[in-house]
PDB file of C-alpha atoms in Angstrom:
ATOM      1  CA  MET A 215      99.016 112.078  65.473  1.00 30.00           C
ATOM      2  CA  PRO A 216     101.128 108.757  65.653  1.00 34.00           C
ATOM      3  CA  SER A 217     101.719 107.286  61.772  1.00 44.00           C
ATOM      4  CA  ILE A 218     100.095 103.987  62.101  1.00 61.00           C
ATOM      5  CA  PRO A 219     101.751 101.308  60.220  1.00 65.00           C
ATOM      6  CA  GLY A 220      98.791 100.216  57.448  1.00 77.00           C
ATOM      7  CA  PRO A 221      97.215  96.064  57.545  1.00 79.00           C
ATOM      8  CA  PHE A 222      99.680  94.998  54.803  1.00 81.00           C
ATOM      9  CA  ALA A 223     102.980  95.157  56.494  1.00 81.00           C
ATOM     10  CA  LEU A 224     101.053  92.359  59.622  1.00 78.00           C
ATOM     11  CA  ALA A 225     101.293  90.087  57.146  1.00 66.00           C
ATOM     12  CA  PRO A 226     102.832  91.249  53.239  1.00 62.00           C
ATOM     13  CA  HIS A 227     103.321  87.582  51.757  1.00 69.00           C
ATOM     14  CA  SER A 228      99.843  86.475  52.106  1.00 83.00           C
ATOM     15  CA  PRO A 229      98.401  87.145  48.948  1.00 92.00           C
ATOM     16  CA  VAL A 230      94.825  86.625  50.372  1.00 96.00           C
ATOM     17  CA  VAL A 231      93.205  87.365  53.226  1.00 96.00           C
ATOM     18  CA  PRO A 232      89.756  85.463  53.439  1.00 97.00           C
ATOM     19  CA  VAL A 233      87.083  87.227  54.417  1.00 98.00           C
ATOM     20  CA  VAL A 234      85.009  85.074  57.197  1.00 98.00           C
ATOM     21  CA  VAL A 235      81.903  85.355  58.109  1.00 97.00           C
ATOM     22  CA  VAL A 236      81.212  82.752  61.537  1.00 97.00           C
ATOM     23  CA  GLU A 237      77.736  81.930  62.346  1.00 97.00           C
ATOM     24  CA  ASP A 238      78.737  79.719  65.533  1.00 97.00           C
ATOM     25  CA  ALA A 239      81.635  81.213  67.408  1.00 98.00           C
ATOM     26  CA  ALA A 240      82.501  77.002  68.340  1.00 98.00           C
ATOM     27  CA  ASP A 241      83.788  77.088  64.258  1.00 98.00           C
ATOM     28  CA  ALA A 242      85.946  80.157  64.336  1.00 98.00           C
ATOM     29  CA  VAL A 243      89.567  78.211  65.858  1.00 98.00           C
ATOM     30  CA  PRO A 244      89.193  75.461  63.922  1.00 98.00           C
ATOM     31  CA  LEU A 245      88.453  77.516  60.773  1.00 98.00           C
ATOM     32  CA  ALA A 246      91.368  80.212  61.605  1.00 98.00           C
ATOM     33  CA  ARG A 247      93.375  76.614  62.658  1.00 98.00           C
ATOM     34  CA  ALA A 248      92.836  75.792  58.422  1.00 98.00           C
ATOM     35  CA  LEU A 249      93.383  78.871  56.873  1.00 98.00           C
ATOM     36  CA  VAL A 250      96.272  79.239  58.777  1.00 97.00           C
ATOM     37  CA  ALA A 251      97.611  75.756  58.321  1.00 97.00           C
ATOM     38  CA  GLY A 252      96.631  76.327  54.479  1.00 96.00           C
ATOM     39  CA  GLY A 253      99.311  79.797  54.502  1.00 95.00           C
ATOM     40  CA  LEU A 254      96.394  82.458  55.080  1.00 96.00           C
ATOM     41  CA  PRO A 255      97.507  84.015  58.178  1.00 94.00           C
ATOM     42  CA  LEU A 256      95.510  87.292  58.155  1.00 95.00           C
ATOM     43  CA  ILE A 257      91.814  86.703  58.119  1.00 97.00           C
ATOM     44  CA  GLU A 258      88.867  89.312  58.126  1.00 97.00           C
ATOM     45  CA  ILE A 259      85.830  88.135  61.035  1.00 98.00           C
ATOM     46  CA  THR A 260      83.117  90.238  59.720  1.00 98.00           C
ATOM     47  CA  LEU A 261      80.928  92.259  61.883  1.00 98.00           C
ATOM     48  CA  ARG A 262      77.843  90.346  60.605  1.00 97.00           C
ATOM     49  CA  THR A 263      76.899  88.177  62.872  1.00 98.00           C
ATOM     50  CA  PRO A 264      75.965  87.640  66.768  1.00 98.00           C
ATOM     51  CA  ALA A 265      78.627  85.414  66.928  1.00 98.00           C
ATOM     52  CA  ALA A 266      81.420  88.246  64.907  1.00 98.00           C
ATOM     53  CA  LEU A 267      82.998  89.308  68.288  1.00 98.00           C
ATOM     54  CA  ASP A 268      83.505  85.870  70.386  1.00 98.00           C
ATOM     55  CA  ALA A 269      84.801  84.889  67.062  1.00 98.00           C
ATOM     56  CA  VAL A 270      87.426  87.143  66.699  1.00 98.00           C
ATOM     57  CA  ARG A 271      88.043  86.957  71.126  1.00 98.00           C
ATOM     58  CA  ALA A 272      88.580  83.150  70.296  1.00 98.00           C
ATOM     59  CA  VAL A 273      91.248  83.462  67.328  1.00 98.00           C
ATOM     60  CA  ALA A 274      93.167  85.877  69.822  1.00 98.00           C
ATOM     61  CA  ALA A 275      93.179  83.393  72.461  1.00 98.00           C
ATOM     62  CA  GLU A 276      93.473  80.484  71.043  1.00 98.00           C
ATOM     63  CA  VAL A 277      95.012  80.675  67.360  1.00 98.00           C
ATOM     64  CA  PRO A 278      98.590  83.162  67.819  1.00 96.00           C
ATOM     65  CA  GLU A 279      99.532  82.314  64.356  1.00 95.00           C
ATOM     66  CA  ALA A 280      96.791  83.959  62.730  1.00 95.00           C
ATOM     67  CA  VAL A 281      96.752  87.620  62.378  1.00 95.00           C
ATOM     68  CA  VAL A 282      93.080  87.863  63.020  1.00 96.00           C
ATOM     69  CA  GLY A 283      91.182  91.088  61.964  1.00 97.00           C
ATOM     70  CA  ALA A 284      87.601  92.796  62.235  1.00 98.00           C
ATOM     71  CA  GLY A 285      85.586  93.645  58.956  1.00 98.00           C
ATOM     72  CA  THR A 286      82.397  95.543  58.371  1.00 98.00           C
ATOM     73  CA  VAL A 287      83.356  97.890  60.957  1.00 98.00           C
ATOM     74  CA  VAL A 288      81.297 100.647  60.192  1.00 98.00           C
ATOM     75  CA  SER A 289      81.119 102.821  63.774  1.00 97.00           C
ATOM     76  CA  ALA A 290      83.014 104.070  66.404  1.00 97.00           C
ATOM     77  CA  ALA A 291      81.506 101.303  69.039  1.00 98.00           C
ATOM     78  CA  GLY A 292      82.240  98.673  66.426  1.00 98.00           C
ATOM     79  CA  ALA A 293      85.786  99.261  66.522  1.00 98.00           C
ATOM     80  CA  GLY A 294      86.673  99.645  69.867  1.00 98.00           C
ATOM     81  CA  ASP A 295      84.933  96.546  70.975  1.00 98.00           C
ATOM     82  CA  ALA A 296      86.582  94.858  67.935  1.00 98.00           C
ATOM     83  CA  VAL A 297      89.572  95.758  69.213  1.00 98.00           C
ATOM     84  CA  ARG A 298      88.683  94.854  73.228  1.00 98.00           C
ATOM     85  CA  ALA A 299      88.139  91.476  71.816  1.00 98.00           C
ATOM     86  CA  GLY A 300      91.754  91.029  70.087  1.00 98.00           C
ATOM     87  CA  ALA A 301      91.365  92.009  66.592  1.00 98.00           C
ATOM     88  CA  ARG A 302      94.631  93.236  65.113  1.00 96.00           C
ATOM     89  CA  PHE A 303      93.717  95.174  62.552  1.00 96.00           C
ATOM     90  CA  LEU A 304      90.143  96.241  61.307  1.00 97.00           C
ATOM     91  CA  VAL A 305      88.228  96.386  57.626  1.00 97.00           C
ATOM     92  CA  SER A 306      85.688  99.186  56.977  1.00 97.00           C
ATOM     93  CA  PRO A 307      83.607  98.915  53.623  1.00 97.00           C
ATOM     94  CA  GLY A 308      83.500 102.540  53.224  1.00 97.00           C
ATOM     95  CA  CYS A 309      84.860 105.960  55.013  1.00 96.00           C
ATOM     96  CA  SER A 310      83.429 108.801  56.718  1.00 96.00           C
ATOM     97  CA  ALA A 311      85.508 111.354  58.669  1.00 96.00           C
ATOM     98  CA  ARG A 312      84.004 110.041  62.076  1.00 97.00           C
ATOM     99  CA  LEU A 313      84.942 106.573  61.048  1.00 97.00           C
ATOM    100  CA  LEU A 314      88.402 107.628  59.745  1.00 97.00           C
ATOM    101  CA  GLY A 315      88.733 109.162  63.602  1.00 96.00           C
ATOM    102  CA  ALA A 316      87.186 106.515  65.186  1.00 97.00           C
ATOM    103  CA  LEU A 317      90.015 103.511  63.793  1.00 96.00           C
ATOM    104  CA  ARG A 318      92.489 106.107  64.208  1.00 95.00           C
ATOM    105  CA  GLU A 319      91.702 106.254  67.797  1.00 96.00           C
ATOM    106  CA  THR A 320      91.732 102.492  68.252  1.00 96.00           C
ATOM    107  CA  GLY A 321      95.917 102.280  67.688  1.00 94.00           C
ATOM    108  CA  VAL A 322      95.466  99.424  65.295  1.00 95.00           C
ATOM    109  CA  PRO A 323      96.276  99.283  61.532  1.00 95.00           C
ATOM    110  CA  PHE A 324      93.071  99.945  59.688  1.00 96.00           C
ATOM    111  CA  LEU A 325      92.030  99.507  55.917  1.00 96.00           C
ATOM    112  CA  PRO A 326      89.062 101.834  54.878  1.00 97.00           C
ATOM    113  CA  GLY A 327      87.158 101.518  52.176  1.00 97.00           C
ATOM    114  CA  VAL A 328      86.665 103.197  48.666  1.00 98.00           C
ATOM    115  CA  SER A 329      85.317 103.380  45.900  1.00 97.00           C
ATOM    116  CA  THR A 330      85.862 105.864  43.956  1.00 97.00           C
ATOM    117  CA  ALA A 331      89.056 108.313  42.777  1.00 98.00           C
ATOM    118  CA  SER A 332      87.471 111.199  44.921  1.00 98.00           C
ATOM    119  CA  GLU A 333      87.488 108.815  48.338  1.00 98.00           C
ATOM    120  CA  VAL A 334      91.226 107.321  47.372  1.00 98.00           C
ATOM    121  CA  LEU A 335      92.142 111.604  47.007  1.00 97.00           C
ATOM    122  CA  GLY A 336      90.571 111.874  50.442  1.00 97.00           C
ATOM    123  CA  LEU A 337      91.928 109.705  52.425  1.00 97.00           C
ATOM    124  CA  LEU A 338      95.467 110.272  50.901  1.00 96.00           C
ATOM    125  CA  GLU A 339      95.193 114.089  51.452  1.00 97.00           C
ATOM    126  CA  GLU A 340      94.594 112.184  55.458  1.00 95.00           C
ATOM    127  CA  GLY A 341      97.787 110.040  54.903  1.00 94.00           C
ATOM    128  CA  VAL A 342      96.556 107.317  54.407  1.00 95.00           C
ATOM    129  CA  THR A 343      97.980 105.505  51.524  1.00 95.00           C
ATOM    130  CA  GLU A 344      96.353 101.721  52.413  1.00 95.00           C
ATOM    131  CA  MET A 345      92.541 101.013  51.158  1.00 96.00           C
ATOM    132  CA  LYS A 346      89.750  98.175  50.494  1.00 97.00           C
ATOM    133  CA  PHE A 347      88.697  98.738  46.790  1.00 98.00           C
ATOM    134  CA  PHE A 348      84.943  97.429  47.461  1.00 98.00           C
ATOM    135  CA  PRO A 349      82.613  96.218  46.098  1.00 98.00           C
ATOM    136  CA  ALA A 350      86.069  95.212  43.949  1.00 98.00           C
ATOM    137  CA  GLU A 351      84.335  93.762  41.075  1.00 97.00           C
ATOM    138  CA  ALA A 352      81.132  96.369  40.996  1.00 97.00           C
ATOM    139  CA  ALA A 353      83.061  99.531  41.296  1.00 97.00           C
ATOM    140  CA  GLY A 354      85.345  98.665  37.696  1.00 97.00           C
ATOM    141  CA  GLY A 355      87.264  95.665  38.976  1.00 98.00           C
ATOM    142  CA  VAL A 356      90.960  95.347  37.198  1.00 98.00           C
ATOM    143  CA  PRO A 357      90.579  97.861  34.723  1.00 98.00           C
ATOM    144  CA  TYR A 358      89.124 100.457  37.341  1.00 98.00           C
ATOM    145  CA  LEU A 359      92.502  99.987  39.332  1.00 98.00           C
ATOM    146  CA  LYS A 360      94.457 100.488  36.285  1.00 97.00           C
ATOM    147  CA  SER A 361      93.613 103.546  35.727  1.00 98.00           C
ATOM    148  CA  LEU A 362      93.507 104.216  39.331  1.00 97.00           C
ATOM    149  CA  ALA A 363      97.723 103.534  39.476  1.00 96.00           C
ATOM    150  CA  GLY A 364      98.389 106.249  36.583  1.00 95.00           C
ATOM    151  CA  PRO A 365      97.409 109.535  38.745  1.00 97.00           C
ATOM    152  CA  LEU A 366      97.664 108.002  41.724  1.00 98.00           C
ATOM    153  CA  PRO A 367     100.293 105.746  42.065  1.00 97.00           C
ATOM    154  CA  GLN A 368     101.180 105.740  45.826  1.00 96.00           C
ATOM    155  CA  ALA A 369      97.809 104.538  46.953  1.00 96.00           C
ATOM    156  CA  ARG A 370      97.282  99.924  47.639  1.00 96.00           C
ATOM    157  CA  PHE A 371      94.407  98.564  47.569  1.00 96.00           C
ATOM    158  CA  CYS A 372      93.022  95.534  49.184  1.00 96.00           C
ATOM    159  CA  PRO A 373      90.023  94.300  45.980  1.00 97.00           C
ATOM    160  CA  THR A 374      87.232  92.971  48.309  1.00 97.00           C
ATOM    161  CA  GLY A 375      83.649  92.461  47.115  1.00 97.00           C
ATOM    162  CA  GLY A 376      82.906  89.656  44.179  1.00 97.00           C
ATOM    163  CA  VAL A 377      87.101  88.729  43.921  1.00 98.00           C
ATOM    164  CA  SER A 378      87.172  84.829  42.944  1.00 97.00           C
ATOM    165  CA  ALA A 379      89.904  82.577  42.722  1.00 96.00           C
ATOM    166  CA  ALA A 380      89.382  82.861  38.495  1.00 96.00           C
ATOM    167  CA  SER A 381      89.601  86.645  38.740  1.00 97.00           C
ATOM    168  CA  ALA A 382      91.905  87.369  42.081  1.00 97.00           C
ATOM    169  CA  PRO A 383      95.312  86.784  39.481  1.00 96.00           C
ATOM    170  CA  ALA A 384      94.981  89.336  37.531  1.00 97.00           C
ATOM    171  CA  TYR A 385      94.030  91.896  40.673  1.00 97.00           C
ATOM    172  CA  LEU A 386      97.650  90.758  42.214  1.00 95.00           C
ATOM    173  CA  ALA A 387      99.293  91.268  38.851  1.00 96.00           C
ATOM    174  CA  LEU A 388      98.190  95.099  39.621  1.00 96.00           C
ATOM    175  CA  PRO A 389     101.346  97.006  40.755  1.00 95.00           C
ATOM    176  CA  ASN A 390      98.600  99.184  42.957  1.00 96.00           C
ATOM    177  CA  VAL A 391      97.327  96.014  44.608  1.00 96.00           C
ATOM    178  CA  ALA A 392      99.350  94.213  47.630  1.00 93.00           C
ATOM    179  CA  CYS A 393      96.459  91.296  48.248  1.00 94.00           C
ATOM    180  CA  VAL A 394      92.881  90.785  47.821  1.00 96.00           C
ATOM    181  CA  GLY A 395      90.057  89.729  50.110  1.00 97.00           C
ATOM    182  CA  GLY A 396      88.060  86.689  48.842  1.00 97.00           C
ATOM    183  CA  THR A 397      85.292  84.112  50.294  1.00 98.00           C
ATOM    184  CA  TRP A 398      86.475  81.384  47.869  1.00 98.00           C
ATOM    185  CA  MET A 399      87.771  79.061  49.999  1.00 98.00           C
ATOM    186  CA  LEU A 400      85.605  79.376  51.943  1.00 98.00           C
ATOM    187  CA  PRO A 401      82.890  77.446  50.431  1.00 97.00           C
ATOM    188  CA  PRO A 402      79.189  77.560  52.215  1.00 96.00           C
ATOM    189  CA  ASP A 403      78.802  73.111  51.455  1.00 97.00           C
ATOM    190  CA  ALA A 404      82.589  72.950  53.183  1.00 97.00           C
ATOM    191  CA  LEU A 405      81.613  75.440  56.190  1.00 97.00           C
ATOM    192  CA  ALA A 406      78.123  73.293  56.811  1.00 96.00           C
ATOM    193  CA  ALA A 407      79.861  69.863  56.604  1.00 97.00           C
ATOM    194  CA  ARG A 408      82.738  71.140  58.840  1.00 98.00           C
ATOM    195  CA  ASP A 409      84.986  70.249  57.093  1.00 98.00           C
ATOM    196  CA  TRP A 410      88.313  71.500  57.771  1.00 98.00           C
ATOM    197  CA  PRO A 411      90.576  69.889  55.631  1.00 98.00           C
ATOM    198  CA  ARG A 412      89.217  70.662  52.402  1.00 98.00           C
ATOM    199  CA  ILE A 413      89.298  74.900  53.742  1.00 98.00           C
ATOM    200  CA  GLU A 414      93.010  74.213  54.334  1.00 98.00           C
ATOM    201  CA  SER A 415      93.559  72.515  50.450  1.00 98.00           C
ATOM    202  CA  LEU A 416      92.018  75.439  48.865  1.00 98.00           C
ATOM    203  CA  ALA A 417      93.691  77.994  51.393  1.00 97.00           C
ATOM    204  CA  ARG A 418      97.022  76.775  50.506  1.00 96.00           C
ATOM    205  CA  GLN A 419      95.543  76.938  46.694  1.00 97.00           C
ATOM    206  CA  ALA A 420      95.035  80.748  46.874  1.00 97.00           C
ATOM    207  CA  ALA A 421      98.873  80.877  49.497  1.00 95.00           C
ATOM    208  CA  ALA A 422     100.242  79.409  46.065  1.00 94.00           C
ATOM    209  CA  LEU A 423      98.601  82.943  43.905  1.00 91.00           C
ATOM    210  CA  ARG A 424     101.649  85.289  44.108  1.00 71.00           C
ATOM    211  CA  GLY A 425     104.658  83.209  46.239  1.00 44.00           C
TER     212      GLY A 425
END
């Protein structure tokens, strides 16, 4: 099977991947534009709401500066639907052999989820070196990832799940962390008010965590 570049190659200087839950597809484009303007072009829209695929489709069509992907991909059907909507990368919370095969078949970069050393080793045996560490804080956080760097230095991670503006720098300082995923630049009150300037400002602060 031909090699597929990992998601980290899509936006190598983006330290934070916003994890976006879109309830109203009409919000997707202005939200994506605010994140891009703030310096966070790699955007993961989770497949957790009925509006998600329409949101991916809208951002892919109207915000060319964004690298839009789909998260919470848990099935072959979900992976295919996301790619047809325009997703340029896929993220899963975990990974089975069947799901790994489906992710590969899409031909787009993907970030399978892991939370244990055995899961990391299993993906490395399949030639996958870029992974989502989820749920990051609940699964051991910075100390756990630091302990993996010695025996499994070839694995690189995007920790997601409970990561905050306060904890992100400690993750980003690890040699095996390429970026972090988070929602702190998307506070619920700002989303409800459609306060795109505030979200842009928070995105800019997140983008500055590592230059």
